[in-house]
Short mmCIF file of C-alpha atoms in Angstrom, two decimals:
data_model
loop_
_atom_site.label_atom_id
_atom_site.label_comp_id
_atom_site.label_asym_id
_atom_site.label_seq_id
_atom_site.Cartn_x
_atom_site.Cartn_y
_atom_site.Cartn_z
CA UNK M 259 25.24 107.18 103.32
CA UNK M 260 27.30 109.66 105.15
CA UNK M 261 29.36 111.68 103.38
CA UNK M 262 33.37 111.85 104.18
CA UNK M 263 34.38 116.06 104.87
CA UNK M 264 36.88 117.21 102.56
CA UNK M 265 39.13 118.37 105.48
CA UNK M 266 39.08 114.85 107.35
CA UNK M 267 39.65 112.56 104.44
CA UNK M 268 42.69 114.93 104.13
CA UNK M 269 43.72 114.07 107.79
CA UNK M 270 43.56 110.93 106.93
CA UNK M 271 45.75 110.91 104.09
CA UNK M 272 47.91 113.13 106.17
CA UNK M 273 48.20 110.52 108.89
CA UNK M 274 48.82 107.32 106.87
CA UNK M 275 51.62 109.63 105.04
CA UNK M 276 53.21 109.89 108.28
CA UNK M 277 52.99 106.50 109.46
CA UNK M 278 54.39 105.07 106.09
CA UNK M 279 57.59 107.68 106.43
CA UNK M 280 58.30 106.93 110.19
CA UNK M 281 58.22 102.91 109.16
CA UNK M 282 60.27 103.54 106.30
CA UNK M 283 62.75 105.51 108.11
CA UNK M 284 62.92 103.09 111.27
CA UNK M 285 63.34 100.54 108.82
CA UNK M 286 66.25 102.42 107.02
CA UNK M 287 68.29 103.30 110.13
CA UNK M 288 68.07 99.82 112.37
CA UNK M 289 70.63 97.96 112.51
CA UNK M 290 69.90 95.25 110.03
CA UNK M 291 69.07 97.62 107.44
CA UNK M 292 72.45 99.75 107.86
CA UNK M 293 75.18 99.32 105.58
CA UNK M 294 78.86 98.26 106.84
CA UNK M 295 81.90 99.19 104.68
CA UNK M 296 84.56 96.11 104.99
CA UNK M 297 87.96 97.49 103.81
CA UNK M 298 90.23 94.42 103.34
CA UNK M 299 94.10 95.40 102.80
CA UNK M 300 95.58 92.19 100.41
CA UNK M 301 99.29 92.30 100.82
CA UNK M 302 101.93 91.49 97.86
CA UNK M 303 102.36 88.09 96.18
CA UNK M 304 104.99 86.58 98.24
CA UNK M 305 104.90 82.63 98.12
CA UNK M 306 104.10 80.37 95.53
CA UNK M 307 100.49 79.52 94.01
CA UNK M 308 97.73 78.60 96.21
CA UNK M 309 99.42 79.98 99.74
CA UNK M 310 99.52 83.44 101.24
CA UNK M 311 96.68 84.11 98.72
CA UNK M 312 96.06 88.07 99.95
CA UNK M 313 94.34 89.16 97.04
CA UNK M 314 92.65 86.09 96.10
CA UNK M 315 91.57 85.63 99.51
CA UNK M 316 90.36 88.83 100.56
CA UNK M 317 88.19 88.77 97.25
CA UNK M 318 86.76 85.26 98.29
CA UNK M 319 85.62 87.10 101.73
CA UNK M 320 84.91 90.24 100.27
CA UNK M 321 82.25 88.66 97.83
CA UNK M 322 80.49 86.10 100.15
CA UNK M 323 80.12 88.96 102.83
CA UNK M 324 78.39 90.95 99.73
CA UNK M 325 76.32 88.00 98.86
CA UNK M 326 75.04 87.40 101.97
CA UNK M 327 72.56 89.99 101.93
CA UNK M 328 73.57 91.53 105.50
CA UNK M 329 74.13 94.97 104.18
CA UNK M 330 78.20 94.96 103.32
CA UNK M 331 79.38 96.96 101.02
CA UNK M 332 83.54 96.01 100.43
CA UNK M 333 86.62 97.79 99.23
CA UNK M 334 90.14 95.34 98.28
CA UNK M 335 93.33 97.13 98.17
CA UNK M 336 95.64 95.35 96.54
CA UNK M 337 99.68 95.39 97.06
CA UNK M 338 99.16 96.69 100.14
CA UNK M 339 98.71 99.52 102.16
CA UNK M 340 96.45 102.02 100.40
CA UNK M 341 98.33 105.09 98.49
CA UNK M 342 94.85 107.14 99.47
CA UNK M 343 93.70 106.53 103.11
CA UNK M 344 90.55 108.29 101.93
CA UNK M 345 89.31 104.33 101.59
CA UNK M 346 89.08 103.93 105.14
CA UNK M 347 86.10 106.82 105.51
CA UNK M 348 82.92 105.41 106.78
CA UNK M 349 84.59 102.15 107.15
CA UNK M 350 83.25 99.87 110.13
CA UNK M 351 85.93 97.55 109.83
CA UNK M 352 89.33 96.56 108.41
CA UNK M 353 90.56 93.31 107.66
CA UNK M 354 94.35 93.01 106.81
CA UNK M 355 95.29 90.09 104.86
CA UNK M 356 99.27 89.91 103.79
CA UNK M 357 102.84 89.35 104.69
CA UNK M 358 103.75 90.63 108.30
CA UNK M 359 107.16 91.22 110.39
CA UNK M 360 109.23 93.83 108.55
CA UNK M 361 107.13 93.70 105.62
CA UNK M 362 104.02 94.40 107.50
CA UNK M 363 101.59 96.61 105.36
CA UNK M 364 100.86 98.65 109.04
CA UNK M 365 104.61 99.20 110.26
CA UNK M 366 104.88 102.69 108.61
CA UNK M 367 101.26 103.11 109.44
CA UNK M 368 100.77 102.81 113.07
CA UNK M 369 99.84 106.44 113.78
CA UNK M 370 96.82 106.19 111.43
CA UNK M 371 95.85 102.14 112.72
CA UNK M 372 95.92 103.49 116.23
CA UNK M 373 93.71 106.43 114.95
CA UNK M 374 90.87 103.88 113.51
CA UNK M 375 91.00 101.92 116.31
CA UNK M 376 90.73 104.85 118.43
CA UNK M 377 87.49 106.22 116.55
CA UNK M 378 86.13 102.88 116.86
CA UNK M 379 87.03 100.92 113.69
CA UNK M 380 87.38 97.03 113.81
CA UNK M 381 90.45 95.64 112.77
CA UNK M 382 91.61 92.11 112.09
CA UNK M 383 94.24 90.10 110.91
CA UNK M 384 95.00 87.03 108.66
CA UNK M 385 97.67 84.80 109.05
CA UNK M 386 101.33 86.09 108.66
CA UNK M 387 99.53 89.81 109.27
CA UNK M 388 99.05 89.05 113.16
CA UNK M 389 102.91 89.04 113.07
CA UNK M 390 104.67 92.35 113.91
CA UNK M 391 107.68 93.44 115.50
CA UNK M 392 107.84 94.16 119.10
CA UNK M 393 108.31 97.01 120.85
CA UNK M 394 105.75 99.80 119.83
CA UNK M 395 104.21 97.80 116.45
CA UNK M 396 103.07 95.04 118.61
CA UNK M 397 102.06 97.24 121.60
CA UNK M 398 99.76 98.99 119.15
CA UNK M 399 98.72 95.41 117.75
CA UNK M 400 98.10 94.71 121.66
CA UNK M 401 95.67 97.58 121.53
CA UNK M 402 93.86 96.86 118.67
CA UNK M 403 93.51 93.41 118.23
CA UNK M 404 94.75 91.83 121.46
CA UNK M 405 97.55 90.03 120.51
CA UNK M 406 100.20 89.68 118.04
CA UNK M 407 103.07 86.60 116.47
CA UNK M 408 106.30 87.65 118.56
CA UNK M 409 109.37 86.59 117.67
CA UNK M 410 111.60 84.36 120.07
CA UNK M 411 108.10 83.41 121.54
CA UNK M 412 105.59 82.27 119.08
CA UNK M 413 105.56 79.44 116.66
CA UNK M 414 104.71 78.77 113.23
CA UNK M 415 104.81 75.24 112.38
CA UNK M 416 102.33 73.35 109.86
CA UNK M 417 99.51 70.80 111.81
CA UNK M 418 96.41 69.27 111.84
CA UNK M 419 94.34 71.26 114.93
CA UNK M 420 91.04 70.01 116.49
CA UNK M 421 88.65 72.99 117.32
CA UNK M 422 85.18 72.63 119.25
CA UNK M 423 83.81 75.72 118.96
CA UNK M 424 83.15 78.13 121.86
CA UNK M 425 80.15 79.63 122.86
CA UNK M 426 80.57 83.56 121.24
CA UNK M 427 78.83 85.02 118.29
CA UNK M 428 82.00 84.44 116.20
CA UNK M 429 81.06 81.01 116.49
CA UNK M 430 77.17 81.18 115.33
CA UNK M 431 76.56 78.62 113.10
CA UNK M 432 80.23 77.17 112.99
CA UNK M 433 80.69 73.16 113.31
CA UNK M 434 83.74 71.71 115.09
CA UNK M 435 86.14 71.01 112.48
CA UNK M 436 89.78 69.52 111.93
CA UNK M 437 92.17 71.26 109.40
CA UNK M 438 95.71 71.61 108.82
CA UNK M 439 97.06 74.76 108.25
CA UNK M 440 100.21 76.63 109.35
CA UNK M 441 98.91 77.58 112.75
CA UNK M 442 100.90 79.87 114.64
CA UNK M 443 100.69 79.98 118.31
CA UNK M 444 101.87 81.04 122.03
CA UNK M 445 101.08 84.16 120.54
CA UNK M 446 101.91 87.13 123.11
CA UNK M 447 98.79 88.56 124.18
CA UNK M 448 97.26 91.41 126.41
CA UNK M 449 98.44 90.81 130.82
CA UNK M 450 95.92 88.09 131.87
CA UNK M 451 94.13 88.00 128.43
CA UNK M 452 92.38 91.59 129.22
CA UNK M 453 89.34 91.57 126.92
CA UNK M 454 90.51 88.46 124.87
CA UNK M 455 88.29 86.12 123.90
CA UNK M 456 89.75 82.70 122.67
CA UNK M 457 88.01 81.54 119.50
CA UNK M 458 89.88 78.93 118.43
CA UNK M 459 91.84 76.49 120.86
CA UNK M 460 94.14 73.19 120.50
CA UNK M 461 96.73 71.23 122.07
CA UNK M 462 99.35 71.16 119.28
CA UNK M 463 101.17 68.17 118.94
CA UNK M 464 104.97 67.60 120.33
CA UNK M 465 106.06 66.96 116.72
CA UNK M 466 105.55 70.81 116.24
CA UNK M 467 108.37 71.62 118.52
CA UNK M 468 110.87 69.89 116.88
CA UNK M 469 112.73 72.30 115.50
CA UNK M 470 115.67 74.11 116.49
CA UNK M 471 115.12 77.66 118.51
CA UNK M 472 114.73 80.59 116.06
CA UNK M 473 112.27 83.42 115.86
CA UNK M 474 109.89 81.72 114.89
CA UNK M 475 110.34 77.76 115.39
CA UNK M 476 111.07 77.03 118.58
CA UNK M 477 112.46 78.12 122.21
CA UNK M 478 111.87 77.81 125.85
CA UNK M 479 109.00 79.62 126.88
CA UNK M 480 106.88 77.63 124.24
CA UNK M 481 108.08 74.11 124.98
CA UNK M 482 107.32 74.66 128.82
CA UNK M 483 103.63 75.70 127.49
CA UNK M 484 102.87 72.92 125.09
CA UNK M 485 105.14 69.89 126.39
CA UNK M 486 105.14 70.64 129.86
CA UNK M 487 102.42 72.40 131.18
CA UNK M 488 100.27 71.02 128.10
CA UNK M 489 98.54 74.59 128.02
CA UNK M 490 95.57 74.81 125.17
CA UNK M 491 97.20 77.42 122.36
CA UNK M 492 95.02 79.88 120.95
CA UNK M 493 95.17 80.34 117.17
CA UNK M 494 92.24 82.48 116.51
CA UNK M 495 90.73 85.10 119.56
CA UNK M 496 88.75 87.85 119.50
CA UNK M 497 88.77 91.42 121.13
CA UNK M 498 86.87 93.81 122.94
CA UNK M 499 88.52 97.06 123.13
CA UNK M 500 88.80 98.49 126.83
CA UNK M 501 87.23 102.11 126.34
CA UNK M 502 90.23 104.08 127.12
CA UNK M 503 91.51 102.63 123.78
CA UNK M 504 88.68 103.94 122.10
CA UNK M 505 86.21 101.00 122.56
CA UNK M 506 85.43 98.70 119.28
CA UNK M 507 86.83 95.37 118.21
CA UNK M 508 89.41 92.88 116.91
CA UNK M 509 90.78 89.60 115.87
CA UNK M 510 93.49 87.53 114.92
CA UNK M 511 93.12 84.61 112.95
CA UNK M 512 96.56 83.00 112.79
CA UNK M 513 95.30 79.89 109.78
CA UNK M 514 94.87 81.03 106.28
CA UNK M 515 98.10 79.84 104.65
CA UNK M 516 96.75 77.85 102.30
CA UNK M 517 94.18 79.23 100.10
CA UNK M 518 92.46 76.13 99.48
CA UNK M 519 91.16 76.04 102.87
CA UNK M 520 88.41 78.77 102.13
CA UNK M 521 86.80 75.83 100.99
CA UNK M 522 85.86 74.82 104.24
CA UNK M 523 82.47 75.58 105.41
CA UNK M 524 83.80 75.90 108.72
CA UNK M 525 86.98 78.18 108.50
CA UNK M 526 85.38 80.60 105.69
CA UNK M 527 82.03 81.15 108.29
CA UNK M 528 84.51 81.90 111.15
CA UNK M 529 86.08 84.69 109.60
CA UNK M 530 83.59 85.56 108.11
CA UNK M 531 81.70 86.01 111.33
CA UNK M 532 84.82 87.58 113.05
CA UNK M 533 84.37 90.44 110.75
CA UNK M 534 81.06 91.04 111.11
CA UNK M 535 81.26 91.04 114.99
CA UNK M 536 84.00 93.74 114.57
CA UNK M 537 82.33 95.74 112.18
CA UNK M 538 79.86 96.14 114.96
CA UNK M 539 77.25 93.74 113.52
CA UNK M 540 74.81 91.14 115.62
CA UNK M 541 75.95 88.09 113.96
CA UNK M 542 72.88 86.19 112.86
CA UNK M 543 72.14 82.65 115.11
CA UNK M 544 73.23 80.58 112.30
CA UNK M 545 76.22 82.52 110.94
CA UNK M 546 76.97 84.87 107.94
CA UNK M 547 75.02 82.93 105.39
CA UNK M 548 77.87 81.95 102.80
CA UNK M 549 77.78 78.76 99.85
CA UNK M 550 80.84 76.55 99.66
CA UNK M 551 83.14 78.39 96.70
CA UNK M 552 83.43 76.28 93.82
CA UNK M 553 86.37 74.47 92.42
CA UNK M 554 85.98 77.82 89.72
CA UNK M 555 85.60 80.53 92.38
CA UNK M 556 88.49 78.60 94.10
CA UNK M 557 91.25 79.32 90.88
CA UNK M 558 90.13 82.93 90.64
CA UNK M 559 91.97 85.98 91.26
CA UNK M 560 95.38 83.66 92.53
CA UNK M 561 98.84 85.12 92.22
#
């Protein structure tokens, strides 16, 4: 039998040593294996149990996108915007969840939203947080997430909406479903819907436009849209950042008024998809892999 050499057995250690690290390592740095930090900004209490759920909601999300074993790692502020912004380094995305207009967590923060977006970060909103005021807030919304509630233009009336869902990776895995919700819509978006991807899409019905004109129930602009021109309304869109504005992501997701709704399989894996497609992730074929909450998961962490 031949006899191995000292000096090429150790070679061959050598080698296999080498090969094992450069595995490991690939393994470590692809883009499955790398972690994303979700920072989710939960607004104040502000209605009454089981709506405008910030905290409670943004825990719900925060804990499915843990569970689903795609690398998150998530922060919840609560009551707001956070008192150190040192939560937002390393973060790939951030997900704002709370009251908007005047009370809007981001109105006194726009210098440091327009820096994350600028660097990259994905930002999205939730319900009454696409709604800003005009004027520079909502031209900074128009940069980072595409769109924005406007007052004296868009809508926010309760109804049932119909969605088939679009071919995008926001909608991996998502069935057509039928929910009612406060929907806002004829939101103002980017000059000819630059880099705006509708996600969500319905013909509301007349009964919506009922009320009298107000900042946020009715005027002309919106009546022509729905009743005349019978023009789709988009209540959830996504965003691809022009690179002048620094490149990355967005969305606005204009449902989420009742917390209850989490519950369906449907609306939870949209958003929950939405943020992993701004956090820079390749959303899996069948969606971000997420177990209906229970009736116990439901109750907890509520106002």
């Amino acid at each position: 039998m031949r006899k191995t050499s000292p000096l090429l057995l150790a070679c061959l250690l050598g080698l296999a040593s080498a090969i094992l690290w450069i595995r490991s390592t690939a393994e470590e740095t692809s883009p499955a294996a790398a972690t994303r930090k979700i920072v989710f900004i939960a607004g104040k209490p502000s209605h009454g149990r089981g709506q405008h759920e910030h905290r409670a909601g943004s825990m719900l999300l925060a804990d499915h996108l843990e569970k689903s074993g795609l690398g998150f790692e998530t922060v919840v502020v609560e009551n707001g915007w956070p008192a150190d912004e040192s939560v937002f380094n390393g973060a790939s995305a951030v997900v704002i969840y709370s009251d908007g207009g005047p009370k809007h967590p981001a109105l006194l923060r726009l210098e440091k939203l327009r820096a994350l977006a600028e660097a990259g970060v994905g930002i999205g909103c939730i319900h009454y947080a696409v709604e800003i005021p005009k004027g520079e807030p909502g031209d900074t919304f128009l940069d980072a997430i595409g769109g924005f509630f406007e007052t004296h233009w868009s809508v926010n009336p309760h109804w049932d909406a119909s969605f088939k869902m679009p071919s995008h990776p926001i909608a991996n895995g998502v069935a057509d479903f039928n929910i009612n919700d406060e929907w806002y819509y004829h939101m103002r978006f980017r000059k000819d819907m630059e880099g705006v991807t509708p996600i969500l899409s319905a013909l509301p019905p007349s009964e919506t436009l009922k009320r009298k004109d107000g900042p946020h129930s009715g005027n002309p602009d919106v009546r022509k849209a729905v009743l005349e021109d019978r023009q789709p309304q988009h209540v959830m869109w996504a965003f691809q950042r022009p690179d002048p504005n620094g490149g990355g992501r967005g969305f606005g997701f204009t449902g989420g008024h009742f917390h209850k709704n989490w519950q369906s399989d449907s609306q939870r894996r949209v958003v929950l998809n939405a943020i992993a497609w701004i956090a820079g992730m390749e959303v899996p074929e069948k969606g971000i892999p997420t177990a209906t909450p229970t009736d116990a998961e439901m109750e907890a962490n509520q106002d």
